[in-house]
Amino acid sequence: AGLRGAPPLPPRKLRKMIDTPAWAGDWCKIVATFKTPFWIETGDSGVAQMSRDSLFAVTWEANGGESTDEPGVPSLAGVNFGKAACDRLDAYGPHEDPAIGLSNHALKAAVADDLSKVFGVDVISFQLINVYHKSWRNDPRTYDRGDEDPLNPAYAGDPRSGYGDLLLREEVEGGVHFAGTETENAAGHVDGAVMAGERVAEEIRGERAAAKSRRGERGEFK
C-alpha cells in the first residue's frame, strides 16, 4: 500500500520522510488474553514492572471486558524496548498465525512464565487464553531498512533526534499539511502528536481566513 501525489512531493521532503524512523520503531509489544479480568477481581490494576530479563518491561490493562463495559476479551498488554529485547522475542520463532499476530506455543509458554512470577502460577495457568505479539523492528522503514542499516546514519545515536525538522513540517502544493509526532520536537511522545495536530489546525484556519479575505476583496461575496 502507498500514496502517490500529483504533483509529487518535493524530492528533499520525500527523502527526509523516508529516512525518518517511526516513533516506537524499536519497540515490541505483547498482548495476553484471559477468561476473566482477574486483576480487577482481586483489586489490582494489572500494572506491573517486570525484571530486566523478562519479555515485558511493564504490563498494563488493555481491556477490562464486561467489568469495564469494554467490548472484547479481558487482556493485559506489555511492551519492551530496543534491539536486545525485541531479539529475545523473535528468538521464539514465527507467529502461529501471522495474519492476526497470534504467538506460537513456545512464546505463549514463556509469557505465561513471566506473568506467573507476578500474578501467580495457578491464576495464569487457569486464566490465560492466547498471546499475541508484534515487533516493529521487523517492519522495514519503521526503524531501519530491514537489514539493521539505519534509515539515517546521522540519527544512529538516537533515531528520534531528527524529529521536528522543517522538511517534515512544511506544507506542499495543493494545501497538503503534515502532522504526526515525528514532525515535532517533543521526542515522539503523544504530546508531540497533539502539538502537531494543533499546529496543522492553526495552519488550515489561517489559510481559510486568508482565502475568505481574498474573496471579499474581489467582491465575490458580501
mmCIF file of C-alpha atoms in Angstrom:
data_model
loop_
_atom_site.group_PDB
_atom_site.id
_atom_site.type_symbol
_atom_site.label_atom_id
_atom_site.label_comp_id
_atom_site.label_asym_id
_atom_site.label_seq_id
_atom_site.Cartn_x
_atom_site.Cartn_y
_atom_site.Cartn_z
ATOM 1 C CA ALA A 1 0.000 0.000 0.000
ATOM 2 C CA GLY A 2 1.142 3.533 -0.602
ATOM 3 C CA LEU A 3 0.214 7.067 -1.582
ATOM 4 C CA ARG A 4 1.077 8.886 -4.762
ATOM 5 C CA GLY A 5 0.859 12.653 -5.064
ATOM 6 C CA ALA A 6 0.116 14.705 -8.136
ATOM 7 C CA PRO A 7 2.199 16.767 -8.310
ATOM 8 C CA PRO A 8 4.711 14.545 -6.493
ATOM 9 C CA LEU A 9 6.218 15.587 -3.185
ATOM 10 C CA PRO A 10 9.402 17.663 -3.393
ATOM 11 C CA PRO A 11 12.364 15.241 -3.528
ATOM 12 C CA ARG A 12 14.099 16.639 -0.431
ATOM 13 C CA LYS A 13 10.911 16.360 1.630
ATOM 14 C CA LEU A 14 10.213 12.838 0.414
ATOM 15 C CA ARG A 15 13.774 11.727 1.239
ATOM 16 C CA LYS A 16 13.514 13.216 4.726
ATOM 17 C CA MET A 17 10.219 11.385 5.318
ATOM 18 C CA ILE A 18 11.655 8.078 4.112
ATOM 19 C CA ASP A 19 14.789 8.438 6.237
ATOM 20 C CA THR A 20 13.000 9.364 9.465
ATOM 21 C CA PRO A 21 12.379 6.358 11.763
ATOM 22 C CA ALA A 22 8.850 5.989 13.088
ATOM 23 C CA TRP A 23 8.235 6.506 16.788
ATOM 24 C CA ALA A 24 8.337 3.163 18.635
ATOM 25 C CA GLY A 25 10.134 1.606 15.668
ATOM 26 C CA ASP A 26 12.457 -0.288 18.027
ATOM 27 C CA TRP A 27 9.690 -1.428 20.377
ATOM 28 C CA CYS A 28 7.999 -4.800 20.749
ATOM 29 C CA LYS A 29 4.594 -5.438 22.290
ATOM 30 C CA ILE A 30 2.745 -8.434 23.724
ATOM 31 C CA VAL A 31 -0.971 -8.810 24.447
ATOM 32 C CA ALA A 32 -2.253 -11.700 26.574
ATOM 33 C CA THR A 33 -5.970 -12.520 26.697
ATOM 34 C CA PHE A 34 -7.759 -14.107 29.664
ATOM 35 C CA LYS A 35 -11.040 -15.739 30.613
ATOM 36 C CA THR A 36 -11.844 -13.017 33.140
ATOM 37 C CA PRO A 37 -10.190 -9.764 34.272
ATOM 38 C CA PHE A 38 -8.734 -11.469 37.335
ATOM 39 C CA TRP A 39 -6.657 -8.409 38.267
ATOM 40 C CA ILE A 40 -9.826 -6.338 38.696
ATOM 41 C CA GLU A 41 -11.499 -9.118 40.664
ATOM 42 C CA THR A 42 -8.608 -9.037 43.159
ATOM 43 C CA GLY A 43 -8.482 -5.242 43.353
ATOM 44 C CA ASP A 44 -5.336 -4.922 41.226
ATOM 45 C CA SER A 45 -4.664 -2.593 38.302
ATOM 46 C CA GLY A 46 -2.833 -5.059 36.072
ATOM 47 C CA VAL A 47 0.186 -2.762 36.045
ATOM 48 C CA ALA A 48 3.483 -4.461 36.820
ATOM 49 C CA GLN A 49 7.137 -3.620 36.315
ATOM 50 C CA MET A 50 8.966 -6.752 35.263
ATOM 51 C CA SER A 51 12.544 -7.937 35.736
ATOM 52 C CA ARG A 52 15.297 -6.920 33.326
ATOM 53 C CA ASP A 53 15.385 -10.314 31.571
ATOM 54 C CA SER A 54 11.601 -10.534 31.152
ATOM 55 C CA LEU A 55 9.876 -10.350 27.790
ATOM 56 C CA PHE A 56 7.989 -7.359 29.246
ATOM 57 C CA ALA A 57 9.371 -4.160 30.694
ATOM 58 C CA VAL A 58 5.940 -3.260 32.057
ATOM 59 C CA THR A 59 2.345 -4.502 31.782
ATOM 60 C CA TRP A 60 -0.986 -2.695 31.939
ATOM 61 C CA GLU A 61 -4.684 -3.364 31.430
ATOM 62 C CA ALA A 62 -5.550 -3.299 27.731
ATOM 63 C CA ASN A 63 -9.173 -4.399 28.109
ATOM 64 C CA GLY A 64 -11.274 -4.984 31.185
ATOM 65 C CA GLY A 65 -14.067 -6.769 29.351
ATOM 66 C CA GLU A 66 -17.591 -6.636 30.691
ATOM 67 C CA SER A 67 -16.449 -5.397 34.094
ATOM 68 C CA THR A 68 -15.437 -2.095 32.486
ATOM 69 C CA ASP A 69 -18.137 -2.105 29.779
ATOM 70 C CA GLU A 70 -15.496 -2.591 27.101
ATOM 71 C CA PRO A 71 -16.167 -4.809 24.090
ATOM 72 C CA GLY A 72 -13.697 -7.621 23.589
ATOM 73 C CA VAL A 73 -11.732 -10.059 25.691
ATOM 74 C CA PRO A 74 -10.072 -9.144 29.019
ATOM 75 C CA SER A 75 -6.400 -8.595 28.299
ATOM 76 C CA LEU A 76 -3.106 -7.282 29.587
ATOM 77 C CA ALA A 77 -0.577 -5.617 27.313
ATOM 78 C CA GLY A 78 3.152 -5.307 27.793
ATOM 79 C CA VAL A 79 5.941 -3.554 25.993
ATOM 80 C CA ASN A 80 9.717 -3.721 25.816
ATOM 81 C CA PHE A 81 12.310 -1.532 24.155
ATOM 82 C CA GLY A 82 15.389 -1.841 21.978
ATOM 83 C CA LYS A 83 17.125 -4.412 19.829
ATOM 84 C CA ALA A 84 18.081 -6.829 22.612
ATOM 85 C CA ALA A 85 14.519 -7.024 23.966
ATOM 86 C CA CYS A 86 12.966 -7.490 20.531
ATOM 87 C CA ASP A 87 15.597 -10.100 19.601
ATOM 88 C CA ARG A 88 14.591 -12.099 22.701
ATOM 89 C CA LEU A 89 11.027 -12.067 21.468
ATOM 90 C CA ASP A 90 11.971 -13.026 17.901
ATOM 91 C CA ALA A 91 14.097 -15.929 19.156
ATOM 92 C CA TYR A 92 10.909 -17.890 19.902
ATOM 93 C CA GLY A 93 10.252 -18.210 16.187
ATOM 94 C CA PRO A 94 7.468 -17.196 13.815
ATOM 95 C CA HIS A 95 3.857 -16.481 14.684
ATOM 96 C CA GLU A 96 1.344 -19.280 14.869
ATOM 97 C CA ASP A 97 -0.916 -17.059 12.741
ATOM 98 C CA PRO A 98 0.903 -14.043 11.257
ATOM 99 C CA ALA A 99 -2.330 -12.541 9.925
ATOM 100 C CA ILE A 100 -3.571 -11.768 13.440
ATOM 101 C CA GLY A 101 -0.248 -11.751 15.293
ATOM 102 C CA LEU A 102 -1.041 -14.928 17.252
ATOM 103 C CA SER A 103 2.097 -16.150 19.021
ATOM 104 C CA ASN A 104 3.336 -19.734 18.841
ATOM 105 C CA HIS A 105 3.148 -22.180 21.757
ATOM 106 C CA ALA A 106 6.753 -21.623 22.840
ATOM 107 C CA LEU A 107 6.295 -17.893 23.219
ATOM 108 C CA LYS A 108 2.924 -18.372 24.914
ATOM 109 C CA ALA A 109 4.610 -20.608 27.494
ATOM 110 C CA ALA A 110 7.369 -18.040 28.058
ATOM 111 C CA VAL A 111 4.827 -15.241 28.510
ATOM 112 C CA ALA A 112 2.866 -17.403 30.937
ATOM 113 C CA ASP A 113 6.049 -17.969 32.931
ATOM 114 C CA ASP A 114 6.797 -14.235 33.124
ATOM 115 C CA LEU A 115 3.249 -13.342 34.153
ATOM 116 C CA SER A 116 3.142 -16.172 36.716
ATOM 117 C CA LYS A 117 6.015 -14.556 38.609
ATOM 118 C CA VAL A 118 3.799 -11.540 39.225
ATOM 119 C CA PHE A 119 0.236 -12.844 39.299
ATOM 120 C CA GLY A 120 0.760 -16.442 40.385
ATOM 121 C CA VAL A 121 1.159 -19.745 38.556
ATOM 122 C CA ASP A 122 -2.325 -21.055 39.362
ATOM 123 C CA VAL A 123 -4.022 -17.850 38.204
ATOM 124 C CA ILE A 124 -2.178 -17.600 34.896
ATOM 125 C CA SER A 125 -2.376 -21.302 34.045
ATOM 126 C CA PHE A 126 -6.146 -21.224 34.544
ATOM 127 C CA GLN A 127 -6.857 -17.799 33.043
ATOM 128 C CA LEU A 128 -4.566 -17.428 30.015
ATOM 129 C CA ILE A 129 -6.229 -17.924 26.615
ATOM 130 C CA ASN A 130 -3.897 -16.605 23.917
ATOM 131 C CA VAL A 131 -0.838 -14.450 23.379
ATOM 132 C CA TYR A 132 -0.242 -12.039 20.509
ATOM 133 C CA HIS A 133 2.917 -10.084 19.754
ATOM 134 C CA LYS A 134 4.414 -7.522 17.429
ATOM 135 C CA SER A 135 7.996 -6.338 16.917
ATOM 136 C CA TRP A 136 8.122 -3.152 14.882
ATOM 137 C CA ARG A 137 11.835 -3.652 14.244
ATOM 138 C CA ASN A 138 10.790 -6.324 11.747
ATOM 139 C CA ASP A 139 8.923 -3.806 9.604
ATOM 140 C CA PRO A 140 11.220 -2.136 7.051
ATOM 141 C CA ARG A 141 11.224 1.657 7.274
ATOM 142 C CA THR A 142 9.754 1.922 10.747
ATOM 143 C CA TYR A 143 13.240 1.924 12.283
ATOM 144 C CA ASP A 144 15.777 0.662 9.743
ATOM 145 C CA ARG A 145 15.755 -0.616 6.193
ATOM 146 C CA GLY A 146 15.067 -4.142 7.352
ATOM 147 C CA ASP A 147 18.712 -5.205 7.420
ATOM 148 C CA GLU A 148 19.948 -3.349 10.535
ATOM 149 C CA ASP A 149 21.030 -0.452 8.304
ATOM 150 C CA PRO A 150 19.774 2.770 9.957
ATOM 151 C CA LEU A 151 17.351 4.806 7.901
ATOM 152 C CA ASN A 152 19.575 7.818 8.510
ATOM 153 C CA PRO A 153 23.099 7.219 9.879
ATOM 154 C CA ALA A 154 23.086 10.742 11.295
ATOM 155 C CA TYR A 155 20.461 9.571 13.806
ATOM 156 C CA ALA A 156 22.329 6.421 14.834
ATOM 157 C CA GLY A 157 22.785 7.605 18.434
ATOM 158 C CA ASP A 158 19.095 8.439 18.807
ATOM 159 C CA PRO A 159 16.884 7.667 15.793
ATOM 160 C CA ARG A 160 14.340 10.195 17.048
ATOM 161 C CA SER A 161 16.799 13.089 17.181
ATOM 162 C CA GLY A 162 15.727 14.278 13.718
ATOM 163 C CA TYR A 163 12.105 14.816 14.720
ATOM 164 C CA GLY A 164 10.708 18.302 14.164
ATOM 165 C CA ASP A 165 12.778 19.020 11.052
ATOM 166 C CA LEU A 166 11.264 21.786 8.939
ATOM 167 C CA LEU A 167 11.194 19.484 5.921
ATOM 168 C CA LEU A 168 8.837 17.166 7.800
ATOM 169 C CA ARG A 169 6.557 20.026 8.798
ATOM 170 C CA GLU A 170 6.273 22.128 5.680
ATOM 171 C CA GLU A 171 3.070 22.254 3.664
ATOM 172 C CA VAL A 172 3.254 21.331 -0.009
ATOM 173 C CA GLU A 173 1.424 22.473 -3.115
ATOM 174 C CA GLY A 174 -2.277 21.767 -3.096
ATOM 175 C CA GLY A 175 -2.780 22.622 0.561
ATOM 176 C CA VAL A 176 -1.435 19.315 1.895
ATOM 177 C CA HIS A 177 -0.372 19.630 5.538
ATOM 178 C CA PHE A 178 1.721 17.223 7.575
ATOM 179 C CA ALA A 179 1.137 16.253 11.196
ATOM 180 C CA GLY A 180 2.329 13.383 13.361
ATOM 181 C CA THR A 181 4.615 13.117 16.339
ATOM 182 C CA GLU A 182 7.661 12.875 14.057
ATOM 183 C CA THR A 183 7.017 16.428 12.833
ATOM 184 C CA GLU A 184 7.539 17.925 16.301
ATOM 185 C CA ASN A 185 10.494 18.276 18.640
ATOM 186 C CA ALA A 186 8.767 16.561 21.576
ATOM 187 C CA ALA A 187 10.765 13.319 21.273
ATOM 188 C CA GLY A 188 7.941 11.403 19.639
ATOM 189 C CA HIS A 189 5.656 11.194 22.650
ATOM 190 C CA VAL A 190 1.907 11.735 22.495
ATOM 191 C CA ASP A 191 2.399 15.406 23.317
ATOM 192 C CA GLY A 192 4.269 15.683 20.009
ATOM 193 C CA ALA A 193 1.252 14.262 18.196
ATOM 194 C CA VAL A 194 -1.063 16.708 19.984
ATOM 195 C CA MET A 195 1.239 19.626 19.160
ATOM 196 C CA ALA A 196 1.326 18.569 15.510
ATOM 197 C CA GLY A 197 -2.461 18.396 15.312
ATOM 198 C CA GLU A 198 -2.819 21.823 16.897
ATOM 199 C CA ARG A 199 -0.194 23.287 14.552
ATOM 200 C CA VAL A 200 -1.892 21.958 11.426
ATOM 201 C CA ALA A 201 -5.299 23.123 12.646
ATOM 202 C CA GLU A 202 -3.889 26.637 13.022
ATOM 203 C CA GLU A 203 -2.282 26.446 9.566
ATOM 204 C CA ILE A 204 -5.606 25.471 7.974
ATOM 205 C CA ARG A 205 -7.546 28.118 9.899
ATOM 206 C CA GLY A 206 -5.062 30.726 8.742
ATOM 207 C CA GLU A 207 -5.344 29.630 5.122
ATOM 208 C CA ARG A 208 -9.138 29.633 5.232
ATOM 209 C CA ALA A 209 -9.188 33.114 6.744
ATOM 210 C CA ALA A 210 -6.766 34.383 4.101
ATOM 211 C CA ALA A 211 -8.816 32.831 1.300
ATOM 212 C CA LYS A 212 -12.010 34.369 2.668
ATOM 213 C CA SER A 213 -10.329 37.760 2.820
ATOM 214 C CA ARG A 214 -9.154 37.468 -0.787
ATOM 215 C CA ARG A 215 -12.632 36.549 -1.978
ATOM 216 C CA GLY A 216 -14.034 39.541 -0.123
ATOM 217 C CA GLU A 217 -11.529 41.878 -1.784
ATOM 218 C CA ARG A 218 -12.605 40.568 -5.181
ATOM 219 C CA GLY A 219 -16.252 41.159 -4.296
ATOM 220 C CA GLU A 220 -17.171 37.501 -4.589
ATOM 221 C CA PHE A 221 -19.414 37.767 -1.534
ATOM 222 C CA LYS A 222 -20.595 40.436 0.800
#
